[in-house]
Tab-separated table of C-alpha atoms and ligand atoms in Angstrom:
chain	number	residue	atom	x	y	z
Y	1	UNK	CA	-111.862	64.446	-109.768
Y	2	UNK	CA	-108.953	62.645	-108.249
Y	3	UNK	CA	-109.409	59.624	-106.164
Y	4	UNK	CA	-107.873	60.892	-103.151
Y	5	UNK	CA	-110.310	63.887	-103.003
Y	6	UNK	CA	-113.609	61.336	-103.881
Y	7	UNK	CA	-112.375	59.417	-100.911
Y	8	UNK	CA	-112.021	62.251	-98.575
Y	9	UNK	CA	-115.432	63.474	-99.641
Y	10	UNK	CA	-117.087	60.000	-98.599
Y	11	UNK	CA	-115.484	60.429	-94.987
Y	12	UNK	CA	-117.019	63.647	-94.915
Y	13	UNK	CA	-119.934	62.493	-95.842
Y	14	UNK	CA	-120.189	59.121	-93.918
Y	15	UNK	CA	-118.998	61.200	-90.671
Y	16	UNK	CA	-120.794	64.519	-91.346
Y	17	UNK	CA	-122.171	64.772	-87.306
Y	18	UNK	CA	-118.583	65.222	-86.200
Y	19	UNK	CA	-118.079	68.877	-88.057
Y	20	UNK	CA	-121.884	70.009	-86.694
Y	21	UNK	CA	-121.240	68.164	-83.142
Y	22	UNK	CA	-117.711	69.765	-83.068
Y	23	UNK	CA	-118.964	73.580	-83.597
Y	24	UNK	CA	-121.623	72.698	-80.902
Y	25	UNK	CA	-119.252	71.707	-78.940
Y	26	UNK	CA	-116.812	75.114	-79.023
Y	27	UNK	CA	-120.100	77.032	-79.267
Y	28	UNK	CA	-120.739	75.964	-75.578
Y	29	UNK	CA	-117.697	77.242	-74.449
Y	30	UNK	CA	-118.230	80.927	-74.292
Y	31	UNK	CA	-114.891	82.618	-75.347
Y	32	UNK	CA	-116.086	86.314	-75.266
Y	33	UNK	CA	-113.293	88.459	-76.403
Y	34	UNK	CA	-112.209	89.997	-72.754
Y	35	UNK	CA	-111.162	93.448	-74.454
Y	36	UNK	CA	-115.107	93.776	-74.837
Y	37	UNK	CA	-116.322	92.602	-71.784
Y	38	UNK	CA	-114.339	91.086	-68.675
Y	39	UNK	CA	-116.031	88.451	-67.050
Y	40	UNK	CA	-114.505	84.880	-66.031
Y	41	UNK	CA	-117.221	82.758	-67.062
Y	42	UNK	CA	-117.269	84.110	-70.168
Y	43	UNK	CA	-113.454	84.485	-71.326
Y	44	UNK	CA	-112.603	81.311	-71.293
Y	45	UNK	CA	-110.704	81.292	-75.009
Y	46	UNK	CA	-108.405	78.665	-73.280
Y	47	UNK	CA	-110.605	75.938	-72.899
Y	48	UNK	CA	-111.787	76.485	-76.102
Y	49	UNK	CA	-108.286	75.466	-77.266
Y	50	UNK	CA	-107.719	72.995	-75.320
Y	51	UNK	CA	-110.616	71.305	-77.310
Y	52	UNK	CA	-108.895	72.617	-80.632
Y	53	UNK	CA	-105.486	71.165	-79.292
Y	54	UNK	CA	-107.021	68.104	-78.302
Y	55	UNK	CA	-108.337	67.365	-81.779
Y	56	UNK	CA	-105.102	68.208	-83.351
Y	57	UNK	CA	-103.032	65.904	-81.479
Y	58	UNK	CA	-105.513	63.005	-81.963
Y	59	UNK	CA	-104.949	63.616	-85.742
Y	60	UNK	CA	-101.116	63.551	-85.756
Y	61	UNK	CA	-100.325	67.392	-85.417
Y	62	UNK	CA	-97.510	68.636	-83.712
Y	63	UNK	CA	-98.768	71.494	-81.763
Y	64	UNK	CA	-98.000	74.755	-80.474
Y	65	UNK	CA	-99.500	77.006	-77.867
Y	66	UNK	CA	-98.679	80.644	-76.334
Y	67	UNK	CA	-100.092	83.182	-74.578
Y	68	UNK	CA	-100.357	86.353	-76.905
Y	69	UNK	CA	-102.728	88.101	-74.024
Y	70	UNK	CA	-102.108	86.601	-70.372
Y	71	UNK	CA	-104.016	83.420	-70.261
Y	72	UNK	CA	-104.919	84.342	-74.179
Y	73	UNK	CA	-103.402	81.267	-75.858
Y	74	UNK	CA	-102.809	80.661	-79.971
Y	75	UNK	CA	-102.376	77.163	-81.095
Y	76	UNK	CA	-101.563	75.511	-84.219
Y	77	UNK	CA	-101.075	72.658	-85.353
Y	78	UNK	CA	-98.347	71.195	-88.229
Y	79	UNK	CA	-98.429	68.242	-90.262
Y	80	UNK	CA	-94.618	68.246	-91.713
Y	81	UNK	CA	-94.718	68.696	-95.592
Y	82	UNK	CA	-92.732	70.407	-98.085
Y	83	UNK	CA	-92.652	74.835	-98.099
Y	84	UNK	CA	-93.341	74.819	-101.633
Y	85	UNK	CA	-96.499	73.522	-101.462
Y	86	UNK	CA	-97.615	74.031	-98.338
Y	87	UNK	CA	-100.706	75.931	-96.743
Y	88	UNK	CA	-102.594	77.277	-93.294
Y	89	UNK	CA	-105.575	76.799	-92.480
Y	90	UNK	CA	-107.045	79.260	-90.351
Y	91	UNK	CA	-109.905	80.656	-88.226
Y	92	UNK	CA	-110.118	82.501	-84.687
Y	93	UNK	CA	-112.097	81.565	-81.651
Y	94	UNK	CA	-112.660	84.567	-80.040
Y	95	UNK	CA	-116.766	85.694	-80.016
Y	96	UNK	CA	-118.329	89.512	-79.440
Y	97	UNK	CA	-120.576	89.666	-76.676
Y	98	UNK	CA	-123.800	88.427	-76.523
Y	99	UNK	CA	-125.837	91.947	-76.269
Y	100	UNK	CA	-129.338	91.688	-75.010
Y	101	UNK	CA	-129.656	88.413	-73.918
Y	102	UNK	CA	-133.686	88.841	-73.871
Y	103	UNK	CA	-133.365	89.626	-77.738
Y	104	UNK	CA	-132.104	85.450	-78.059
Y	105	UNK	CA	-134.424	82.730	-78.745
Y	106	UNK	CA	-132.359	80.635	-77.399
Y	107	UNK	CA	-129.692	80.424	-74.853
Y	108	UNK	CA	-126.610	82.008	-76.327
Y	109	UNK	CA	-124.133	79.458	-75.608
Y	110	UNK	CA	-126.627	76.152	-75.607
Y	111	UNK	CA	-124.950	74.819	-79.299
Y	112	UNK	CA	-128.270	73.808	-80.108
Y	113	UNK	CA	-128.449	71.554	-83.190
Y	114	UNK	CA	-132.141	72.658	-84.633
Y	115	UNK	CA	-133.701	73.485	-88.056
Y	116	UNK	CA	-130.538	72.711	-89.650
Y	117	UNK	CA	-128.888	74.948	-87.923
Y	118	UNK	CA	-126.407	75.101	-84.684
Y	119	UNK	CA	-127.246	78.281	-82.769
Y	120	UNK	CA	-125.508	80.493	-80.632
Y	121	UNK	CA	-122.328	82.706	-80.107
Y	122	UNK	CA	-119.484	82.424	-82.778
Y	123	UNK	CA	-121.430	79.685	-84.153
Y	124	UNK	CA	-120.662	81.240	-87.518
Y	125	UNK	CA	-118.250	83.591	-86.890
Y	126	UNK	CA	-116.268	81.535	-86.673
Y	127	UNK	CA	-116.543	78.289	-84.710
Y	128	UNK	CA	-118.222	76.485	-87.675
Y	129	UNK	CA	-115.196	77.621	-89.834
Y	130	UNK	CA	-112.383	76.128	-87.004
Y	131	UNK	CA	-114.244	73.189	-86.674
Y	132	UNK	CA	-114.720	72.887	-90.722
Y	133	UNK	CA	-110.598	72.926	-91.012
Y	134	UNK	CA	-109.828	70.170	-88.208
Y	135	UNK	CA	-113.048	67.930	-89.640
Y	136	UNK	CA	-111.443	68.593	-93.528
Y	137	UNK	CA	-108.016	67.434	-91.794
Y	138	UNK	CA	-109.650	64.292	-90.516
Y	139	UNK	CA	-111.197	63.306	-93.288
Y	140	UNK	CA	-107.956	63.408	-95.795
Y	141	UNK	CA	-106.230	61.325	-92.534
Y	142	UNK	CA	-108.845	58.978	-92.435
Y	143	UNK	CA	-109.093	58.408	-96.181
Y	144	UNK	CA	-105.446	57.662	-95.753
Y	145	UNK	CA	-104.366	60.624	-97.712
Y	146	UNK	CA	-101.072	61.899	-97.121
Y	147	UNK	CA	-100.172	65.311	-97.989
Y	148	UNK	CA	-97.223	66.544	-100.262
Y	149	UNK	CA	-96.829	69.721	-98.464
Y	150	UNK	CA	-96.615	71.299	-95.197
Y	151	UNK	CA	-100.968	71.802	-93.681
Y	152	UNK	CA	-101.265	74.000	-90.959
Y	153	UNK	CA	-103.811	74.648	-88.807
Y	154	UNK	CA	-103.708	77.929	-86.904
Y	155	UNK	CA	-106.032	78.866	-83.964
Y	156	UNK	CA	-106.004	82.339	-82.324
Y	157	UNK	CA	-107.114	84.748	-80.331
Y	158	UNK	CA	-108.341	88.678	-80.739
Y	159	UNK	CA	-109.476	88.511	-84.019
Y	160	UNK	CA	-112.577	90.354	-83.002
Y	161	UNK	CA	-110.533	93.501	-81.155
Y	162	UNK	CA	-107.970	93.779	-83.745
Y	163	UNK	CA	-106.635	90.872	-84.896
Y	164	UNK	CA	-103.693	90.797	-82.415
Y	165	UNK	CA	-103.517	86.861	-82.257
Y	166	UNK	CA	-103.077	86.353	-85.842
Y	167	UNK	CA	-100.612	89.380	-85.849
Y	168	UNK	CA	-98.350	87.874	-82.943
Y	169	UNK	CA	-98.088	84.409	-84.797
Y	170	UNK	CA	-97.324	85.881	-88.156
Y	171	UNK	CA	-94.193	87.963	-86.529
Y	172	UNK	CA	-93.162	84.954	-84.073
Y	173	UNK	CA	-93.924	81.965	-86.572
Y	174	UNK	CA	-93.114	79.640	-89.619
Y	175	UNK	CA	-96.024	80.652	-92.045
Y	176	UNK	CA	-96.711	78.863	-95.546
Y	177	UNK	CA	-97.387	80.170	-99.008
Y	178	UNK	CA	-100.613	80.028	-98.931
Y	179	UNK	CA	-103.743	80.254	-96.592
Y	180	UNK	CA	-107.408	79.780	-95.954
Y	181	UNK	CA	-109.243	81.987	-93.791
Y	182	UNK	CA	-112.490	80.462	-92.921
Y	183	UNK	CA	-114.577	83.418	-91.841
Y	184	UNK	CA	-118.477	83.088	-92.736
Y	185	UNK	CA	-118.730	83.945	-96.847
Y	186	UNK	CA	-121.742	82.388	-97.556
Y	187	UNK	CA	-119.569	79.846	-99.618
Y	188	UNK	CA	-118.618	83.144	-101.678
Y	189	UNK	CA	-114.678	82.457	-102.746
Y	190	UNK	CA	-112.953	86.243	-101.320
Y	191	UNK	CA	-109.203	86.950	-102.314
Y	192	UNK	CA	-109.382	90.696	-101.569
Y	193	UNK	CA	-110.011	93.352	-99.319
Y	194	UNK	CA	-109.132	96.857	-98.268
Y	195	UNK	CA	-106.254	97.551	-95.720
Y	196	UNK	CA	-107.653	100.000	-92.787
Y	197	UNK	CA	-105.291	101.851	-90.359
Y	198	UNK	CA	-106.601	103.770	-87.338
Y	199	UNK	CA	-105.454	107.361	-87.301
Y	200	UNK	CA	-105.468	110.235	-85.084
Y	201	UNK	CA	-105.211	113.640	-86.028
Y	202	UNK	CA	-104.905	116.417	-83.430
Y	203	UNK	CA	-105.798	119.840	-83.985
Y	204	UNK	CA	-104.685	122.390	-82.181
Y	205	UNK	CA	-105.675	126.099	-81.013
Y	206	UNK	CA	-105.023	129.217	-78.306
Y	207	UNK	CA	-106.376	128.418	-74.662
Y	208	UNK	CA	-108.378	131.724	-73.763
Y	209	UNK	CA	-111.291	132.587	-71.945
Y	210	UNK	CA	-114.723	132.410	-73.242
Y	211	UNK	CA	-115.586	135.558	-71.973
Y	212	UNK	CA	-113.128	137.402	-74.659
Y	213	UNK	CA	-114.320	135.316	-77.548
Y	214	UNK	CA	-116.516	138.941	-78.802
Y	215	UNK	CA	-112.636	139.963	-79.377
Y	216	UNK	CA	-112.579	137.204	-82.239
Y	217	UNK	CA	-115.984	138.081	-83.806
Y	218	UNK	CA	-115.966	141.781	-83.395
Y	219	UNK	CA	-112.394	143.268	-83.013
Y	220	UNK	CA	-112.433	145.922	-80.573
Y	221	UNK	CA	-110.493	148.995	-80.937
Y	222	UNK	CA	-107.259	148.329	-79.243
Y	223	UNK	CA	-106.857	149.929	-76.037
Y	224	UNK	CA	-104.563	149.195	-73.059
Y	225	UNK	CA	-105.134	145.618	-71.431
Y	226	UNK	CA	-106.521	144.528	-74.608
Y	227	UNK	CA	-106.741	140.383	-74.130
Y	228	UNK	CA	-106.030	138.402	-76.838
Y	229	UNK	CA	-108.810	136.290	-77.956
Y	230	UNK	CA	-107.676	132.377	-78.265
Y	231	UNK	CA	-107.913	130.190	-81.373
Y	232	UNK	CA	-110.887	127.406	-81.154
Y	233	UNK	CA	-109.447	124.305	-81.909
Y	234	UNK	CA	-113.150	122.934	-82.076
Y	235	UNK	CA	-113.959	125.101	-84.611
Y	236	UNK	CA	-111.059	124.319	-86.663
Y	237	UNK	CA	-111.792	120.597	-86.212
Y	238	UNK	CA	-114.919	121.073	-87.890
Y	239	UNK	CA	-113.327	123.392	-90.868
Y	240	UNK	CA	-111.216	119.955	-90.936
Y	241	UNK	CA	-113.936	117.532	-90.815
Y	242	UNK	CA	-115.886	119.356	-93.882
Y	243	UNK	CA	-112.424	119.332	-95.926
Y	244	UNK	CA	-112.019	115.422	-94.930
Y	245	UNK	CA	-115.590	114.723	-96.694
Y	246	UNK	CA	-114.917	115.762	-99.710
Y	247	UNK	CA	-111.366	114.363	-99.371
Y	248	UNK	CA	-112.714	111.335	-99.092
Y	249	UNK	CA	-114.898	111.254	-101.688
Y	250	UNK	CA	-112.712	112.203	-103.861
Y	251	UNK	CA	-111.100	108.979	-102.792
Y	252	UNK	CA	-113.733	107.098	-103.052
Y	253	UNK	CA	-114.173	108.267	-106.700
Y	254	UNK	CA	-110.676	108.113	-107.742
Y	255	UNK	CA	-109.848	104.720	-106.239
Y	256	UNK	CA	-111.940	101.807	-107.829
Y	257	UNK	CA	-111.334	97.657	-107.468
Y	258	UNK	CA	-113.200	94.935	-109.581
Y	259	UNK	CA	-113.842	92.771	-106.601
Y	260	UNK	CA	-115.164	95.762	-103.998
Y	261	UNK	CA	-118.093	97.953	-103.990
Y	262	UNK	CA	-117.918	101.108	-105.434
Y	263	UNK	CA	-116.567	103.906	-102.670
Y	264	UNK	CA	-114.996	101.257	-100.328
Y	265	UNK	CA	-112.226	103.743	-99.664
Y	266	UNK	CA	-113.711	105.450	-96.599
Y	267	UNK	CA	-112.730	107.216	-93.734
Y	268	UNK	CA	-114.865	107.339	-91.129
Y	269	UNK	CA	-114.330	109.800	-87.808
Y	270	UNK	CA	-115.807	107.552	-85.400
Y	271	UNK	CA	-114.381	109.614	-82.274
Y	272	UNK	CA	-113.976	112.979	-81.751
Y	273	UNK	CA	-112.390	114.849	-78.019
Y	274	UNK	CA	-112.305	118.716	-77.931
Y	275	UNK	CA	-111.242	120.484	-74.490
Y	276	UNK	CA	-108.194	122.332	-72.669
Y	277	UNK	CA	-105.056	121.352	-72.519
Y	278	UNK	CA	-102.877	118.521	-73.720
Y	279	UNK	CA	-103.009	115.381	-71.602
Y	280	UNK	CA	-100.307	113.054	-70.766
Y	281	UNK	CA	-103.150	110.445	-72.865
Y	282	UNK	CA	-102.497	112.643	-76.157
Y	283	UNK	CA	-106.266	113.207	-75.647
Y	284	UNK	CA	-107.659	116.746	-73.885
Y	285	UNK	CA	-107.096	117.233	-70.411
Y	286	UNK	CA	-110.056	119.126	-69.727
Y	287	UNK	CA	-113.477	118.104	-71.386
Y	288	UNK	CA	-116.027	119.568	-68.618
Y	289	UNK	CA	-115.808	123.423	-68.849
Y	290	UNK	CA	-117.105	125.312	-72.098
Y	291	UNK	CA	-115.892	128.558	-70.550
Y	292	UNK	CA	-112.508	127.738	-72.216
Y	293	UNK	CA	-111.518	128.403	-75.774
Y	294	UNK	CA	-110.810	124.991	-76.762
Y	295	UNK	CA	-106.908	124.358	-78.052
Y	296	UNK	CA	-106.983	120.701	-78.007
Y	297	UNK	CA	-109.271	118.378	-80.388
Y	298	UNK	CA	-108.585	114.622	-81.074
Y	299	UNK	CA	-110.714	113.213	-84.032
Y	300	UNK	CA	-109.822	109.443	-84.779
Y	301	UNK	CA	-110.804	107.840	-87.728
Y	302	UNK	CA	-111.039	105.078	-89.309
Y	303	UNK	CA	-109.619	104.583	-92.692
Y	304	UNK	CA	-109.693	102.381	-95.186
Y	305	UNK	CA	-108.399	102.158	-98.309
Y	306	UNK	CA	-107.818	99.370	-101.540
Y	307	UNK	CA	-107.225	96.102	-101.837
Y	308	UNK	CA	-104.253	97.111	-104.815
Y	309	UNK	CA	-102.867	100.473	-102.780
Y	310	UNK	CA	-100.319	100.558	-100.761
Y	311	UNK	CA	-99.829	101.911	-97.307
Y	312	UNK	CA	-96.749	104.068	-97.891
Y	313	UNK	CA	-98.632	106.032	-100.893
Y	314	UNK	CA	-102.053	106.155	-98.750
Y	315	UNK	CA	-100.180	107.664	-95.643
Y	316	UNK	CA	-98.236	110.559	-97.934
Y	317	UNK	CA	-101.632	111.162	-99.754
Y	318	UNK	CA	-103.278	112.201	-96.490
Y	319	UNK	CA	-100.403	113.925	-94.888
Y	320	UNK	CA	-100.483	116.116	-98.105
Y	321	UNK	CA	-104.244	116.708	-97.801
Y	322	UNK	CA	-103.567	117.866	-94.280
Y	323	UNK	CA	-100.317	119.841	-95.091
Y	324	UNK	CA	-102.830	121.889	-97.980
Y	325	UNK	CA	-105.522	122.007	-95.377
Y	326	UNK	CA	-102.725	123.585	-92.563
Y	327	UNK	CA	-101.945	125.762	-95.462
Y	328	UNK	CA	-104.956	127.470	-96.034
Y	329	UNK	CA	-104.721	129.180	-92.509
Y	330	UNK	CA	-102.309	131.634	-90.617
Y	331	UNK	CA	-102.507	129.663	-87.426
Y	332	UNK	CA	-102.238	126.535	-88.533
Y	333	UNK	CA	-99.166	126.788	-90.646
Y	334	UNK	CA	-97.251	127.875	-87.494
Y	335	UNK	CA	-98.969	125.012	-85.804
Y	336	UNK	CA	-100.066	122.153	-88.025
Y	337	UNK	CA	-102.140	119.316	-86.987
Y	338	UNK	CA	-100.387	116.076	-85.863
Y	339	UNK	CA	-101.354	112.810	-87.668
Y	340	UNK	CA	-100.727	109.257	-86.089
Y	341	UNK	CA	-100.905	106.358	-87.861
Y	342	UNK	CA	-101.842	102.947	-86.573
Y	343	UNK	CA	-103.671	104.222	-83.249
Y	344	UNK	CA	-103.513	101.440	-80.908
Y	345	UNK	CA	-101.454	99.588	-83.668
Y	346	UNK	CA	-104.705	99.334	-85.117
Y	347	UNK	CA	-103.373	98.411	-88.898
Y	348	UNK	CA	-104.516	96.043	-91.134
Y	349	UNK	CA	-102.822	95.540	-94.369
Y	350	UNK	CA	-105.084	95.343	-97.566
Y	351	UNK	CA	-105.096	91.718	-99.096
Y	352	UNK	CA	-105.504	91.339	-102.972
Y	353	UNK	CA	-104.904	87.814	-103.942
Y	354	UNK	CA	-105.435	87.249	-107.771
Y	355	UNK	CA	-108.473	85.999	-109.280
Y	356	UNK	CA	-106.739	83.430	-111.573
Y	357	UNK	CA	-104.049	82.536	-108.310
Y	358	UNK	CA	-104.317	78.530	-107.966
Y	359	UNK	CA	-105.573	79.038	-104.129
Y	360	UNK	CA	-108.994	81.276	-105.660
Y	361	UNK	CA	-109.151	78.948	-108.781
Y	362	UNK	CA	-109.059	75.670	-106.503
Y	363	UNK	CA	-111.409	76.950	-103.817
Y	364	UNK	CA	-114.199	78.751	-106.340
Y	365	UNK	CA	-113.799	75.174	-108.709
Y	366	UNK	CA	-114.389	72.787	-105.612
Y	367	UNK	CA	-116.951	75.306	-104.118
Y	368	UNK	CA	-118.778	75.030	-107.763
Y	369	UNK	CA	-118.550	71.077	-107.401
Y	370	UNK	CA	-119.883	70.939	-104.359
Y	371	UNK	CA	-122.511	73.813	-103.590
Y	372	UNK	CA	-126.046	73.900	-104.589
Y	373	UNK	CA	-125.664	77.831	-105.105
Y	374	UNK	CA	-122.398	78.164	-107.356
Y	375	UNK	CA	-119.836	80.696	-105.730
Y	376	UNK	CA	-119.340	84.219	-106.330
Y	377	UNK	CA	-115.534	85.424	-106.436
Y	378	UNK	CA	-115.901	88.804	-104.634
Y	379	UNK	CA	-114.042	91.260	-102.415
Y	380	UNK	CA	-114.421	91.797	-98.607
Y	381	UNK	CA	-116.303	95.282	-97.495
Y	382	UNK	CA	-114.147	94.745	-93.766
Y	383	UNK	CA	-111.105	93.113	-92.762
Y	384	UNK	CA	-110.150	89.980	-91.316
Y	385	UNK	CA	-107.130	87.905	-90.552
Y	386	UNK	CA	-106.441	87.594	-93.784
Y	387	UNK	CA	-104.686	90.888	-93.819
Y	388	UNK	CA	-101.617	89.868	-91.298
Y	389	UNK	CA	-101.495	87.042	-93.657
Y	390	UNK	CA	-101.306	89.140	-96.820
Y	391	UNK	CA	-99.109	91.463	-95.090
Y	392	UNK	CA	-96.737	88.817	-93.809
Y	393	UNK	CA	-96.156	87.571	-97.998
Y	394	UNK	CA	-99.094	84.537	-97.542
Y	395	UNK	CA	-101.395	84.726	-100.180
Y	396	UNK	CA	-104.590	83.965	-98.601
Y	397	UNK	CA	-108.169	83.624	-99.850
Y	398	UNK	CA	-110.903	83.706	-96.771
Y	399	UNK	CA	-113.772	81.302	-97.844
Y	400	UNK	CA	-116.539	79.456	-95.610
Y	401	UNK	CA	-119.956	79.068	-94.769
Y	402	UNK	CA	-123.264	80.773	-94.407
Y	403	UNK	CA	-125.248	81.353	-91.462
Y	404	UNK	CA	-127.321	84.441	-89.672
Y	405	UNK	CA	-127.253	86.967	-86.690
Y	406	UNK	CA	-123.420	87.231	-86.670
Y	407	UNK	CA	-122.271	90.309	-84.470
Y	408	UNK	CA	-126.493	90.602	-83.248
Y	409	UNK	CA	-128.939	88.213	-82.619
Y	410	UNK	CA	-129.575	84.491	-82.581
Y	411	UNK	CA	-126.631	83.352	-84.359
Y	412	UNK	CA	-126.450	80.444	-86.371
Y	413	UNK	CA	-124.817	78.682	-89.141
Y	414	UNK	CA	-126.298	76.655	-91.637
Y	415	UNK	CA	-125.267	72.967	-91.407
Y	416	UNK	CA	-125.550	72.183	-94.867
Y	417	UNK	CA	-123.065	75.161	-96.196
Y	418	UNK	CA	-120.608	74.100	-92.765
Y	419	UNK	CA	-120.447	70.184	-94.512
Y	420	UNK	CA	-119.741	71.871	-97.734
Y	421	UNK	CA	-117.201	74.283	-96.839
Y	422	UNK	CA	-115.869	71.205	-94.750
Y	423	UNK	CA	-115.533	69.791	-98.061
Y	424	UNK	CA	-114.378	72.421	-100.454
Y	425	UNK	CA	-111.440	73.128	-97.825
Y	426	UNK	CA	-110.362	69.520	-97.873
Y	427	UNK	CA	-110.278	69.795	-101.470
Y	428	UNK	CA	-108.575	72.861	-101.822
Y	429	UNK	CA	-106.016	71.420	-99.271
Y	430	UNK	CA	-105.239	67.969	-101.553
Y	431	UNK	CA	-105.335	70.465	-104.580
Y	432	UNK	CA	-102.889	73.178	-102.850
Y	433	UNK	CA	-100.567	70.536	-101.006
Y	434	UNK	CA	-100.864	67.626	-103.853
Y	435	UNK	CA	-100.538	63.746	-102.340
Y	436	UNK	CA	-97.365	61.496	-102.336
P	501	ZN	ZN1	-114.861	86.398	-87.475
């Protein structure tokens, strides 16, 4: 082990409140993600980085802020360094809502520090991380370390609703080579994970009256004023949804990564609007009267697909699949279904860092060093930052520590993982950026 790392270690060590007072600390500022639930005393994502800018300045960064969202800042944070060997540090300080309050043992947004733990809100996902990249930064400054290459350290907003924070700073902003996201892993080491777009796919039918539908099950013989039954577009939605099952699991069984679980590549119709009449919303104008033959469905779904595909070949697979679907039926040919990709520029692009890239090798070594359960080097069943990352030519790895109740209940992380992750990221940093 080099010196410069044994040194850093020892600050860690000798100073190992600051990281567990520090996530206390942001845990007490509740910074509910506003695009869930609107409510002042609980949005308050910018005093949350003023205590993240605060901390970067004291430790020499030069720092950035913007609003992505009105009163929505990012910040980061640069120590200058050389390109080549330079890396981000990451995390995001937005939180989900609380849910049942009554369900908490404690209050939500106390930061207690108890059983080993620190409770509440985002304490693992992912305060603990932020506060285990600025306490890894202080260490190598305090040990008198200084860095080769460029060290970032990048704040932001929205990861929770979509990721738009990390999205805006990766289109508006120098990036590095490489990054660390430190979401909760459970100290596993994670290099991949599937893209997922959002996509919408309207079907559409023949407005008529329900009182003609007989005309569409029994033909009558045609006589004069003979009305013409309408096409259901509900019905054809659910033709459509029983051809997207075994679509996808033909994708799931066709498409197959080391690092994921078997079948990751799902698509999921989470939404689904049937009615009358196209509204200026692209959604069905009229969804209260079932007198009317539907001709308007909207089915959204949400699909994912590898770590190693990419998005261009995903897209043309489906809009095939749909095209032969169409195909199969007189009405639809003339009026095919409409697909939209990235609904609500919903898009995350699929992240499949190497196993045997330096950034995995560094972070799964130190992680072995320093752990009392060795790492696992796995892939990531969701998505995270990482992906705008990955899709903006960063190779990133998302690594960090364990805890409970993230996204539910009584959230916590575990102190002793969020002093080893502070650890293994410092290392990874003096491995990644080297020392001069
Ligand atoms: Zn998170």
């Amino acid at each position: 082990m080099s010196d410069a790392i044994k040194d850093v270690w020892e600050k860690i060590d000798a100073g190992s409140d600051f990281v567990v007072e520090l996530t206390s600390e942001l845990v007490k500022i509740p910074s509910v993600n506003p695009k869930f639930q609107v409510d002042a005393e609980l949005n308050r994502e910018p005093e949350v980085q003023d205590r993240v800018q605060k901390q970067l300045e004291e430790d020499g960064f030069s720092t950035e802020r913007w609003d992505v969202f009105p009163d929505r800042p990012n910040v980061t944070g640069e120590w200058e360094g050389t390109d080549e060997k330079s890396l981000i540090l990451c995390g995001h300080i937005d939180v989900v809502p609380v849910g049942d309050s009554s369900a908490w043992a404690r209050d939500p947004f106390g930061g207690q520090i108890e059983e080993g733990r620190v409770w509440g809100r985002g304490a693992v996902d992912m305060k603990a991380g932020v506060a285990a990249c600025m306490a890894a930064a202080l260490a190598i400054r305090q040990a008198g370390v200084t860095l080769e290459g460029r060290l970032a350290i990048h704040s932001v907003v929205d990861e929770e609703a979509g990721g738009f924070g990390a999205m805006d700073l990766v289109k508006n902003k120098r990036l590095a080579r490489r990054a660390i996201i430190a979401e909760p892993t459970w100290g596993n080491v994670v290099p991949a994970e599937g893209g997922l777009s959002w996509v919408r796919v309207t079907i559409f039918g023949k407005q008529a009256h329900a009182g003609w539908r007989f005309n569409s099950l029994w033909p009558q013989p045609h006589t004069e004023g003979r009305i013409e039954p309408g096409v259901n577009a509900i019905e054809l939605a659910n033709r459509f949804l029983n051809a997207l099952r075994d679509f996808e699991a033909s994708r799931c069984r066709d498409n197959w990564h080391p690092l994921t679980p078997a079948g990751l590549a799902t698509i999921n119709p989470g939404v689904i609007r049937g009615g009358a009449g196209m509204g200026e919303d692209g959604n069905p104008a009229i969804m209260t009267n079932a007198a009317m033959i539907s001709d308007v469905v909207t089915i959204d779904l949400d699909y994912k697909f590898m770590p190693d595909e990419n998005f261009e070949d995903v897209k043309s697979e489906f809009e095939d699949f749909v095209g032969h679907f169409a195909a199969t039926d007189p009405w639809m040919r003339e009026n095919p279904p409409k697909i939209l990709w990235d609904l609500f520029d919903l898009n995350f692009p699929p992240m499949n860092t190497p196993i045997d890239h330096p950034l995995t090798l560094s972070i799964a070594n130190r992680a072995t060093e320093v752990q009392a359960k060795p790492p696992e080097i796995k892939g990531f069943e969701a998505v995270t930052d990482a992906a705008h990352y990955a899709g903006a030519g960063v190779d990133p790895v998302v690594y960090g520590p364990s805890g409970d109740g993230f996204h539910g209940n009584n959230e916590c992380v575990d102190i002793n993982s969020l002093i080893e992750t502070t650890k293994v990221i410092a290392a990874a940093v003096i491995d990644n950026c080297g020392t001069r």
